[in-house]
Amino acid sequence: MTPQQYVQDKAAKSGSSFYYAFLFLPPPRRAAITAFYAFCREVDDVVDEVSDPSVAANKLAWWRAEVQRAFAGSPQHPAMQALMPHTADYGITAAHLLAVIEGCEMDLQQSRYLDYIGLQRYCHLVAGVVGEVAANIFGRTQDATVQYAHRMGLAFQLTNIIRDVGDDARRARIYLPISELQRFDVKAHEILNRVYSERFTALMRFQIERAHQTYDEALALLPEADRRAQKPGLMMANIYRTLLREIEAGGCQVLHQRISLTPLRKLWIAMMTNWRGR
């Protein structure tokens, strides 16, 4: 299996909303974003799939060294071998990749966030930086597009947090800020034990409203000159916002299940976004 086949297989098997947006890119950009996504997936899987924190920390240390090796001209992992030919063309730096690793490492060091400001730091590393790299690959001509990409990355991560409350609870993680749990009088043990209440529903509706607001803020930052090039990001935004609406319409029942859209529906939303251009 070639590195290119490896990253393609990694992206396709993930079932991610991102994969459907990649399909509409020209081949060179599609190859770059697929390789970058595979790198992000590899690093994220270390935290999600390795139960021993010390083993996970060692694996992330290996990835740090791999990034340095790759930018020195000697990548070992197929994801890095597939990514490196594209780094110069799309402004992908070692600092970008190391930031993603740092964000994933935060999952090993803390499982709670005191307030929204603290959560935003985490989101910046695991999603904002990813958004910036993706925007570069999609094609940008304006500096303001970087701001848009970071804001859109935050919106995507907030959506992931809402969708994954139950899954995260099974790993003893709660990404909803403690200050907001207190505001809505939701106890941590209720989430960890997956107990529904009107208080929990109110908390989740607040999270959903903020996520939608963040999408609106991101879209307002996107320069018209780059809107066409950034259509893959708009496809993902429409897929994720549809998911948010599904969660809300279903009464925010995210503790016992991971709500998702079917692959066909994701593809349809991506196609419609491509056709409408927004």
Short mmCIF file of C-alpha atoms in Angstrom, two decimals:
data_model
loop_
_atom_site.label_atom_id
_atom_site.label_comp_id
_atom_site.label_asym_id
_atom_site.label_seq_id
_atom_site.Cartn_x
_atom_site.Cartn_y
_atom_site.Cartn_z
CA MET A 1 0.00 0.00 0.00
CA THR A 2 1.40 3.39 -0.97
CA PRO A 3 1.31 6.36 1.43
CA GLN A 4 -1.35 7.93 -0.80
CA GLN A 5 -3.51 4.81 -0.62
CA TYR A 6 -2.99 4.65 3.14
CA VAL A 7 -4.28 8.18 3.80
CA GLN A 8 -7.15 7.75 1.36
CA ASP A 9 -8.21 4.60 3.18
CA LYS A 10 -7.85 6.34 6.56
CA ALA A 11 -10.07 9.23 5.46
CA ALA A 12 -12.70 7.06 3.78
CA LYS A 13 -13.06 4.69 6.74
CA SER A 14 -13.49 7.56 9.21
CA GLY A 15 -16.95 8.42 7.86
CA SER A 16 -16.20 12.04 8.74
CA SER A 17 -18.17 14.93 7.32
CA PHE A 18 -14.85 16.32 6.15
CA TYR A 19 -14.39 13.43 3.72
CA TYR A 20 -17.46 14.40 1.71
CA ALA A 21 -16.22 17.96 1.29
CA PHE A 22 -12.84 16.68 0.04
CA LEU A 23 -14.53 14.96 -2.90
CA PHE A 24 -15.21 18.29 -4.60
CA LEU A 25 -11.61 19.51 -4.58
CA PRO A 26 -9.23 19.28 -7.56
CA PRO A 27 -6.81 16.32 -7.24
CA PRO A 28 -3.72 18.15 -5.86
CA ARG A 29 -5.70 19.93 -3.12
CA ARG A 30 -7.69 16.78 -2.40
CA ALA A 31 -4.45 14.80 -1.97
CA ALA A 32 -3.07 17.45 0.42
CA ILE A 33 -6.15 17.73 2.62
CA THR A 34 -6.59 13.94 2.72
CA ALA A 35 -3.00 13.49 3.93
CA PHE A 36 -3.39 16.26 6.51
CA TYR A 37 -6.67 14.80 7.73
CA ALA A 38 -5.01 11.36 8.07
CA PHE A 39 -2.26 12.91 10.19
CA CYS A 40 -4.86 14.54 12.47
CA ARG A 41 -6.77 11.28 12.69
CA GLU A 42 -3.63 9.32 13.62
CA VAL A 43 -2.75 11.72 16.43
CA ASP A 44 -6.32 11.93 17.73
CA ASP A 45 -6.63 8.13 17.72
CA VAL A 46 -3.68 7.91 20.11
CA VAL A 47 -5.72 9.61 22.80
CA ASP A 48 -9.04 7.94 21.98
CA GLU A 49 -7.80 4.37 21.55
CA VAL A 50 -4.87 4.00 23.97
CA SER A 51 -6.17 3.42 27.51
CA ASP A 52 -2.85 3.83 29.33
CA PRO A 53 -2.03 7.58 29.57
CA SER A 54 1.72 6.94 29.81
CA VAL A 55 1.67 4.83 26.65
CA ALA A 56 -0.39 7.51 24.87
CA ALA A 57 2.07 10.20 26.00
CA ASN A 58 4.96 8.16 24.59
CA LYS A 59 3.14 7.74 21.28
CA LEU A 60 2.53 11.49 21.06
CA ALA A 61 6.21 12.06 21.81
CA TRP A 62 6.99 9.75 18.89
CA TRP A 63 4.72 11.85 16.66
CA ARG A 64 6.52 15.01 17.75
CA ALA A 65 9.81 13.45 16.74
CA GLU A 66 8.25 12.22 13.49
CA VAL A 67 7.19 15.76 12.57
CA GLN A 68 10.75 16.96 13.12
CA ARG A 69 12.14 14.04 11.09
CA ALA A 70 9.67 14.69 8.28
CA PHE A 71 10.56 18.37 7.96
CA ALA A 72 14.23 17.36 8.04
CA GLY A 73 13.55 15.16 5.02
CA SER A 74 13.09 11.68 6.55
CA PRO A 75 9.42 10.89 7.24
CA GLN A 76 8.75 7.35 8.44
CA HIS A 77 4.97 7.17 8.83
CA PRO A 78 2.88 6.85 5.63
CA ALA A 79 0.67 9.77 6.67
CA MET A 80 3.73 12.03 6.87
CA GLN A 81 5.16 10.57 3.67
CA ALA A 82 1.91 11.47 1.90
CA LEU A 83 1.73 14.93 3.47
CA MET A 84 5.27 16.23 3.02
CA PRO A 85 5.15 16.75 -0.78
CA HIS A 86 2.34 19.29 -0.19
CA THR A 87 3.72 21.31 2.72
CA ALA A 88 5.58 23.93 0.68
CA ASP A 89 2.72 24.46 -1.79
CA TYR A 90 0.14 25.11 0.92
CA GLY A 91 2.17 26.72 3.69
CA ILE A 92 1.93 23.81 6.11
CA THR A 93 4.58 24.14 8.80
CA ALA A 94 5.94 21.95 11.57
CA ALA A 95 4.40 24.43 14.03
CA HIS A 96 0.92 23.67 12.65
CA LEU A 97 1.36 19.93 13.18
CA LEU A 98 2.97 20.29 16.59
CA ALA A 99 0.05 22.46 17.72
CA VAL A 100 -2.38 19.67 16.81
CA ILE A 101 -0.28 17.21 18.84
CA GLU A 102 -0.24 19.65 21.77
CA GLY A 103 -4.01 19.90 21.65
CA CYS A 104 -4.43 16.14 21.71
CA GLU A 105 -1.98 15.94 24.60
CA MET A 106 -4.29 18.21 26.60
CA ASP A 107 -6.74 15.30 26.63
CA LEU A 108 -4.19 13.31 28.63
CA GLN A 109 -3.63 16.13 31.12
CA GLN A 110 -7.16 17.31 31.89
CA SER A 111 -10.70 16.06 31.53
CA ARG A 112 -12.53 19.20 32.73
CA TYR A 113 -12.49 22.88 31.79
CA LEU A 114 -13.28 25.52 34.37
CA ASP A 115 -14.76 28.03 31.94
CA TYR A 116 -15.34 28.77 28.27
CA ILE A 117 -12.09 30.72 27.95
CA GLY A 118 -10.12 27.64 28.96
CA LEU A 119 -12.09 25.46 26.56
CA GLN A 120 -11.38 27.87 23.71
CA ARG A 121 -7.62 27.34 24.15
CA TYR A 122 -8.12 23.62 23.63
CA CYS A 123 -10.38 24.24 20.63
CA HIS A 124 -7.79 26.57 19.10
CA LEU A 125 -5.19 23.80 19.05
CA VAL A 126 -7.32 20.85 17.91
CA ALA A 127 -9.65 22.73 15.56
CA GLY A 128 -8.62 26.34 14.91
CA VAL A 129 -5.15 25.40 13.67
CA VAL A 130 -6.70 22.59 11.62
CA GLY A 131 -9.09 25.13 10.10
CA GLU A 132 -6.19 27.41 9.18
CA VAL A 133 -4.29 24.63 7.40
CA ALA A 134 -7.45 23.50 5.62
CA ALA A 135 -8.18 27.05 4.45
CA ASN A 136 -4.66 27.30 3.05
CA ILE A 137 -5.13 24.04 1.16
CA PHE A 138 -8.55 25.03 -0.16
CA GLY A 139 -7.00 28.26 -1.45
CA ARG A 140 -7.00 31.71 0.09
CA THR A 141 -5.88 35.14 -1.02
CA GLN A 142 -6.95 37.23 1.97
CA ASP A 143 -5.47 37.40 5.48
CA ALA A 144 -9.00 37.70 6.90
CA THR A 145 -9.69 34.16 5.71
CA VAL A 146 -7.39 32.88 8.46
CA GLN A 147 -9.63 34.55 11.06
CA TYR A 148 -12.65 32.97 9.40
CA ALA A 149 -10.98 29.56 9.45
CA HIS A 150 -10.14 29.75 13.15
CA ARG A 151 -13.69 30.80 14.02
CA MET A 152 -15.16 28.07 11.85
CA GLY A 153 -12.83 25.53 13.47
CA LEU A 154 -14.16 26.61 16.87
CA ALA A 155 -17.72 26.12 15.62
CA PHE A 156 -16.89 22.62 14.38
CA GLN A 157 -15.29 21.66 17.69
CA LEU A 158 -18.23 23.00 19.71
CA THR A 159 -20.47 20.83 17.55
CA ASN A 160 -18.27 17.80 18.18
CA ILE A 161 -18.43 18.44 21.93
CA ILE A 162 -22.24 18.65 21.85
CA ARG A 163 -22.55 15.48 19.77
CA ASP A 164 -20.06 13.52 21.88
CA VAL A 165 -21.20 14.35 25.43
CA GLY A 166 -22.21 10.74 26.04
CA ASP A 167 -19.13 9.20 24.39
CA ASP A 168 -16.85 11.52 26.33
CA ALA A 169 -18.65 10.69 29.59
CA ARG A 170 -17.84 7.01 29.00
CA ARG A 171 -14.18 8.07 28.99
CA ALA A 172 -14.75 10.15 32.18
CA ARG A 173 -14.34 13.39 30.21
CA ILE A 174 -16.62 16.43 30.32
CA TYR A 175 -15.80 19.24 27.91
CA LEU A 176 -18.79 21.38 28.91
CA PRO A 177 -17.31 24.16 31.11
CA ILE A 178 -17.77 23.68 34.85
CA SER A 179 -19.01 27.27 35.20
CA GLU A 180 -21.83 26.51 32.76
CA LEU A 181 -22.76 23.25 34.49
CA GLN A 182 -23.09 25.30 37.67
CA ARG A 183 -25.14 27.96 35.89
CA PHE A 184 -27.71 25.35 34.82
CA ASP A 185 -27.38 23.33 38.06
CA VAL A 186 -26.21 20.21 36.22
CA LYS A 187 -23.96 17.97 38.30
CA ALA A 188 -20.94 16.25 36.78
CA HIS A 189 -22.07 12.88 38.13
CA GLU A 190 -25.37 13.26 36.26
CA ILE A 191 -23.50 13.53 32.97
CA LEU A 192 -21.07 10.73 33.82
CA ASN A 193 -24.03 8.50 34.73
CA ARG A 194 -25.95 9.76 31.66
CA VAL A 195 -28.95 11.10 33.58
CA TYR A 196 -31.32 13.33 31.61
CA SER A 197 -33.19 16.27 33.14
CA GLU A 198 -34.80 19.53 32.10
CA ARG A 199 -31.70 21.25 33.47
CA PHE A 200 -29.46 19.19 31.18
CA THR A 201 -31.67 19.95 28.17
CA ALA A 202 -31.50 23.68 28.93
CA LEU A 203 -27.70 23.43 29.20
CA MET A 204 -27.47 21.69 25.83
CA ARG A 205 -29.78 24.17 24.12
CA PHE A 206 -27.48 26.92 25.38
CA GLN A 207 -24.49 25.06 23.88
CA ILE A 208 -26.28 24.62 20.56
CA GLU A 209 -27.27 28.29 20.39
CA ARG A 210 -23.66 29.36 21.01
CA ALA A 211 -22.41 26.98 18.32
CA HIS A 212 -24.86 28.43 15.79
CA GLN A 213 -23.77 31.94 16.76
CA THR A 214 -20.15 30.94 16.21
CA TYR A 215 -20.98 29.66 12.72
CA ASP A 216 -22.65 32.99 11.94
CA GLU A 217 -19.62 34.90 13.24
CA ALA A 218 -17.29 32.76 11.11
CA LEU A 219 -19.33 33.26 7.94
CA ALA A 220 -19.36 37.02 8.51
CA LEU A 221 -15.54 36.97 8.53
CA LEU A 222 -15.15 35.16 5.20
CA PRO A 223 -14.00 37.60 2.50
CA GLU A 224 -16.06 37.46 -0.68
CA ALA A 225 -12.87 37.06 -2.72
CA ASP A 226 -12.19 33.68 -1.09
CA ARG A 227 -15.75 32.39 -0.79
CA ARG A 228 -15.59 30.22 -3.90
CA ALA A 229 -12.30 28.59 -2.91
CA GLN A 230 -13.54 27.95 0.63
CA LYS A 231 -16.63 26.02 -0.49
CA PRO A 232 -15.41 22.77 1.11
CA GLY A 233 -15.47 24.51 4.49
CA LEU A 234 -18.97 25.79 3.77
CA MET A 235 -20.04 22.23 2.91
CA MET A 236 -18.78 21.04 6.28
CA ALA A 237 -20.50 23.95 8.02
CA ASN A 238 -23.84 23.03 6.45
CA ILE A 239 -23.41 19.36 7.36
CA TYR A 240 -22.51 20.20 10.96
CA ARG A 241 -25.31 22.74 11.34
CA THR A 242 -27.80 20.19 10.06
CA LEU A 243 -26.51 17.82 12.73
CA LEU A 244 -26.97 20.52 15.39
CA ARG A 245 -30.58 21.01 14.31
CA GLU A 246 -31.16 17.25 14.44
CA ILE A 247 -29.80 17.09 18.00
CA GLU A 248 -31.99 19.97 19.11
CA ALA A 249 -35.10 18.63 17.36
CA GLY A 250 -34.56 15.30 19.10
CA GLY A 251 -34.56 16.89 22.53
CA CYS A 252 -30.76 16.91 22.99
CA GLN A 253 -30.66 13.17 23.66
CA VAL A 254 -26.88 12.90 23.40
CA LEU A 255 -26.03 11.05 26.61
CA HIS A 256 -26.94 7.53 25.47
CA GLN A 257 -26.26 7.81 21.76
CA ARG A 258 -24.03 9.49 19.18
CA ILE A 259 -26.39 11.21 16.76
CA SER A 260 -25.12 11.36 13.19
CA LEU A 261 -26.24 11.94 9.62
CA THR A 262 -26.20 9.16 7.03
CA PRO A 263 -23.42 9.20 4.42
CA LEU A 264 -25.99 9.81 1.69
CA ARG A 265 -27.38 12.83 3.51
CA LYS A 266 -23.91 14.26 4.05
CA LEU A 267 -23.13 13.83 0.37
CA TRP A 268 -26.43 15.48 -0.60
CA ILE A 269 -25.73 18.49 1.63
CA ALA A 270 -22.23 18.79 0.17
CA MET A 271 -23.61 18.62 -3.39
CA MET A 272 -26.27 21.23 -2.69
CA THR A 273 -23.69 23.54 -1.10
CA ASN A 274 -21.43 23.10 -4.11
CA TRP A 275 -24.32 23.95 -6.42
CA ARG A 276 -25.55 26.97 -4.44
CA GLY A 277 -22.09 28.18 -3.50
CA ARG A 278 -23.07 28.82 0.13
#
